[in-house]
C-alpha cells in the first residue's frame, strides 16, 4: 500500500522567504510526527499530532515554525522568514495508534523534504 | 550531554564479519527502545525493537541493559547490503517523542 508521502522533495528558498512543506500520512494513521534532520545528525523531534490535535510542539525551534493538521490527515509544516540554519531534511512520520501508543508502535517515515536556504 | 549517544563511526568491516554497535541513553524513565536503519539520502526505517530480554532477528541481535542504560546491536555475517547508518532510538516516558542518536555508519567491503 501507499506509504507516507511528502512534497516537495526538494526546496531551495532565499533567506527571508516563507516555505510550506506537505505530508500525506498513511491512510488511517492517527499519529503524525515532524522531525528535522541536519547533515550528519539523527532526526530531531519537532512536533506531534494525534488526529487534528497538536499534542506536543516542544521541538519547534522558534515561533517561525508552525504546523497544522486541520482535518486529521494531511499536515503542513510552515517556516516563515527562513534562515540559513533552517537548511535540513524535514521528515514526516505516521503511526497507527493513539496517545502514547504511538511511542510503542512503528513510525513510518516519508522520504523527506530537503530544504536549502540560500 | 545528548540524550542518546552513539559512536558515529564509520565502522569499516569485511563481508562475513561480526560487528557490534553500542548506544547509551540518559533518561532512566525511557520505556521503548529501537534500532532504525537509514540508507544514504533515504528515510529511517525500523530495523528492530529492543526488549529487556534481548531479541534476535536473523543475523541481528539487540540487547538492552536498563541498569546501565545501554543498548547494543550485533550484526553477524555482515553483507554488503548492511552498509548504512544505524540509529539508536529511545522514546521518552509518557510522551510520543522518539529521541534519535546521531547514528553509527557501517561500511561493509568485499
Short mmCIF file of C-alpha atoms in Angstrom, two decimals:
data_model
loop_
_atom_site.label_atom_id
_atom_site.label_comp_id
_atom_site.label_asym_id
_atom_site.label_seq_id
_atom_site.Cartn_x
_atom_site.Cartn_y
_atom_site.Cartn_z
CA UNK A 1 0.00 0.00 0.00
CA UNK A 2 0.94 3.66 -0.18
CA UNK A 3 3.43 4.87 2.37
CA UNK A 4 3.98 8.34 3.78
CA UNK A 5 4.49 10.88 1.03
CA UNK A 6 5.99 14.35 1.27
CA UNK A 7 6.17 17.25 -1.10
CA UNK A 8 8.11 18.95 -2.42
CA UNK A 9 11.06 16.57 -2.27
CA UNK A 10 13.48 19.47 -2.71
CA UNK A 11 13.06 23.13 -1.95
CA UNK A 12 15.50 25.97 -2.43
CA UNK A 13 14.49 29.18 -0.71
CA UNK A 14 16.05 32.58 -0.42
CA UNK A 15 16.68 33.80 3.10
CA UNK A 16 13.57 35.51 4.38
CA UNK A 17 11.17 33.56 2.17
CA UNK A 18 8.28 31.57 3.64
CA UNK A 19 8.01 27.86 2.80
CA UNK A 20 5.31 25.21 3.26
CA UNK A 21 6.08 21.51 3.42
CA UNK A 22 3.36 18.93 2.98
CA UNK A 23 2.96 15.46 4.47
CA UNK A 24 0.43 12.80 3.49
CA UNK A 25 0.46 10.10 6.15
CA UNK A 26 -0.55 6.50 5.69
CA UNK A 27 -4.33 6.33 5.44
CA UNK A 28 -5.93 5.68 8.81
CA UNK A 29 -2.87 6.57 10.85
CA UNK A 30 -3.84 8.60 13.88
CA UNK A 31 -0.42 9.91 14.87
CA UNK A 32 1.76 12.20 12.78
CA UNK A 33 5.21 13.47 13.63
CA UNK A 34 7.57 16.03 12.14
CA UNK A 35 11.34 15.76 12.54
CA UNK A 36 14.27 17.88 11.39
CA UNK A 37 17.48 16.14 10.32
CA UNK A 38 20.61 18.19 9.87
CA UNK A 39 23.54 16.80 7.92
CA UNK A 40 25.37 14.11 9.86
CA UNK A 41 22.84 14.12 12.70
CA UNK A 42 19.92 11.96 13.69
CA UNK A 43 16.37 13.24 13.25
CA UNK A 44 15.21 15.67 15.94
CA UNK A 45 11.60 15.81 17.05
CA UNK A 46 9.69 18.94 16.13
CA UNK A 47 6.01 18.31 16.79
CA UNK A 48 3.32 15.65 17.10
CA UNK A 49 -0.37 15.39 16.16
CA UNK A 50 -2.99 12.95 17.21
CA UNK A 51 -5.69 13.35 14.60
CA UNK A 52 -6.10 17.14 14.26
CA UNK A 53 -4.86 17.95 17.76
CA UNK A 54 -1.29 19.16 18.13
CA UNK A 55 -0.32 17.47 21.39
CA UNK A 56 3.34 18.39 21.54
CA UNK A 57 5.17 21.21 19.80
CA UNK A 58 8.06 21.44 22.20
CA UNK A 59 10.64 20.70 19.50
CA UNK A 60 9.76 23.60 17.21
CA UNK A 61 12.94 25.74 17.25
CA UNK A 62 11.27 29.13 17.07
CA UNK A 63 7.97 30.87 16.51
CA UNK A 64 8.84 30.98 12.81
CA UNK A 65 7.87 27.31 12.67
CA UNK A 66 4.21 26.39 12.56
CA UNK A 67 2.49 23.07 11.86
CA UNK A 68 -1.12 22.15 11.30
CA UNK A 69 -3.28 19.14 10.51
CA UNK A 70 -6.74 20.66 10.24
CA UNK A 71 -8.68 17.55 9.15
CA UNK A 72 -6.60 14.95 10.89
CA UNK A 73 -4.93 13.63 7.76
CA UNK A 74 -2.61 15.83 5.65
CA UNK A 75 -0.24 18.04 7.61
CA UNK A 76 1.68 21.16 6.64
CA UNK A 77 4.85 22.46 8.26
CA UNK A 78 5.34 26.14 7.56
CA UNK A 79 8.55 28.04 8.12
CA UNK A 80 8.35 31.81 7.98
CA UNK A 81 11.25 34.11 7.15
CA UNK A 82 13.60 31.21 6.52
CA UNK A 83 17.19 31.41 7.78
CA UNK A 84 20.25 29.52 6.61
CA UNK A 85 20.22 27.42 9.78
CA UNK A 86 16.83 26.06 8.71
CA UNK A 87 18.56 24.12 5.92
CA UNK A 88 17.92 20.45 6.70
CA UNK A 89 15.82 17.46 5.73
CA UNK A 90 12.32 17.65 7.16
CA UNK A 91 10.91 14.20 7.80
CA UNK A 92 7.31 13.31 8.44
CA UNK A 93 6.31 10.04 10.09
CA UNK A 94 2.99 8.44 10.94
CA UNK A 95 1.89 5.61 13.17
CA UNK A 96 -1.35 3.82 13.68
CA UNK A 97 -2.06 4.30 17.37
CA UNK A 98 -3.34 6.96 19.70
CA UNK A 99 -1.72 8.77 22.54
CA UNK A 100 1.43 7.11 23.90
CA UNK A 101 0.63 4.03 21.87
CA UNK A 102 2.46 5.80 19.09
CA UNK A 103 5.67 5.54 21.04
CA UNK A 104 5.27 1.79 21.26
CA UNK A 105 4.49 1.39 17.60
CA UNK A 106 6.47 1.62 14.43
CA UNK A 107 6.72 5.10 12.99
CA UNK A 108 6.77 5.02 9.20
CA UNK A 109 8.80 7.80 7.67
CA UNK A 110 8.28 9.65 4.45
CA UNK A 111 11.18 10.38 2.06
CA UNK A 112 11.63 13.86 3.49
CA UNK A 113 11.85 17.35 2.04
CA UNK A 114 15.37 18.67 1.57
CA UNK A 115 15.31 22.39 2.28
CA UNK A 116 18.21 24.58 1.30
CA UNK A 117 18.11 28.21 2.34
CA UNK A 118 20.49 30.47 0.46
CA UNK B 1 25.13 15.91 27.07
CA UNK B 2 22.98 14.35 24.33
CA UNK B 3 20.08 12.17 25.50
CA UNK B 4 21.14 9.31 23.22
CA UNK B 5 24.82 8.84 22.44
CA UNK B 6 26.41 6.67 19.78
CA UNK B 7 29.84 6.31 18.28
CA UNK B 8 29.43 7.89 14.81
CA UNK B 9 31.99 5.52 13.26
CA UNK B 10 32.50 4.76 10.47
CA UNK B 11 32.93 1.09 11.07
CA UNK B 12 34.61 -0.47 8.03
CA UNK B 13 34.33 -4.26 8.09
CA UNK B 14 34.81 -7.06 5.54
CA UNK B 15 31.93 -9.20 4.36
CA UNK B 16 31.23 -12.00 6.81
CA UNK B 17 32.49 -10.10 9.83
CA UNK B 18 30.59 -9.64 13.07
CA UNK B 19 30.17 -6.04 14.18
CA UNK B 20 28.63 -4.54 17.32
CA UNK B 21 27.24 -1.08 17.93
CA UNK B 22 26.58 0.43 21.31
CA UNK B 23 24.40 3.23 22.50
CA UNK B 24 23.77 4.87 25.86
CA UNK B 25 20.76 6.92 26.94
CA UNK B 26 20.47 9.38 29.77
CA UNK B 27 16.80 9.26 30.77
CA UNK B 28 16.20 6.31 33.09
CA UNK B 29 12.43 6.70 32.61
CA UNK B 30 12.65 5.80 28.91
CA UNK B 31 10.28 3.00 28.04
CA UNK B 32 10.78 1.89 24.47
CA UNK B 33 13.93 1.29 22.51
CA UNK B 34 14.58 0.74 18.83
CA UNK B 35 17.22 0.44 16.17
CA UNK B 36 16.44 2.18 12.90
CA UNK B 37 18.42 1.85 9.70
CA UNK B 38 18.97 4.79 7.36
CA UNK B 39 20.47 4.43 3.92
CA UNK B 40 22.23 7.38 2.33
CA UNK B 41 19.74 10.10 1.36
CA UNK B 42 16.80 7.91 2.39
CA UNK B 43 14.35 7.92 5.26
CA UNK B 44 14.91 5.94 8.50
CA UNK B 45 13.27 2.53 8.64
CA UNK B 46 12.65 0.42 11.71
CA UNK B 47 15.16 -2.41 11.96
CA UNK B 48 14.01 -3.85 15.26
CA UNK B 49 12.58 -3.03 18.63
CA UNK B 50 14.76 -3.79 21.65
CA UNK B 51 13.40 -5.68 24.63
CA UNK B 52 14.86 -6.25 28.09
CA UNK B 53 15.10 -9.97 27.44
CA UNK B 54 17.08 -9.35 24.27
CA UNK B 55 15.81 -10.25 20.85
CA UNK B 56 17.10 -11.69 17.65
CA UNK B 57 16.00 -11.33 14.04
CA UNK B 58 18.09 -13.41 11.69
CA UNK B 59 21.63 -12.06 11.74
CA UNK B 60 20.68 -9.17 14.02
CA UNK B 61 20.63 -9.31 17.82
CA UNK B 62 19.60 -6.43 20.07
CA UNK B 63 20.20 -6.18 23.79
CA UNK B 64 19.02 -3.74 26.44
CA UNK B 65 20.62 -3.18 29.82
CA UNK B 66 18.32 -0.90 31.81
CA UNK B 67 20.62 -0.73 34.83
CA UNK B 68 23.47 0.62 32.72
CA UNK B 69 21.14 2.47 30.30
CA UNK B 70 22.88 0.78 27.44
CA UNK B 71 21.61 -0.69 24.16
CA UNK B 72 23.52 -2.81 21.68
CA UNK B 73 23.11 -4.17 18.18
CA UNK B 74 25.10 -7.13 16.91
CA UNK B 75 25.27 -7.96 13.22
CA UNK B 76 26.65 -11.36 12.30
CA UNK B 77 27.92 -12.44 8.88
CA UNK B 78 27.85 -8.89 7.50
CA UNK B 79 26.62 -8.39 3.95
CA UNK B 80 27.45 -5.59 1.55
CA UNK B 81 23.78 -4.60 1.77
CA UNK B 82 24.16 -3.94 5.51
CA UNK B 83 26.12 -0.77 4.69
CA UNK B 84 24.03 2.04 6.16
CA UNK B 85 23.71 4.28 9.21
CA UNK B 86 22.22 2.62 12.27
CA UNK B 87 20.24 4.93 14.53
CA UNK B 88 19.69 4.17 18.20
CA UNK B 89 16.25 5.43 19.23
CA UNK B 90 14.65 5.87 22.63
CA UNK B 91 11.21 7.08 23.50
CA UNK B 92 10.70 9.48 26.36
CA UNK B 93 8.43 8.10 29.06
CA UNK B 94 4.81 9.20 28.84
CA UNK B 95 5.39 11.01 25.60
CA UNK B 96 5.23 10.06 21.98
CA UNK B 97 8.61 11.59 21.24
CA UNK B 98 11.34 9.49 19.75
CA UNK B 99 14.86 10.63 20.59
CA UNK B 100 17.43 9.63 17.98
CA UNK B 101 21.15 9.23 18.36
CA UNK B 102 23.41 10.68 15.69
CA UNK B 103 23.77 7.26 14.11
CA UNK B 104 26.66 4.88 13.55
CA UNK B 105 27.83 4.49 9.99
CA UNK B 106 28.68 0.97 8.80
CA UNK B 107 30.54 0.25 5.59
CA UNK B 108 30.90 -3.41 4.60
CA UNK B 109 33.55 -4.05 1.95
CA UNK B 110 34.09 -7.11 -0.28
#
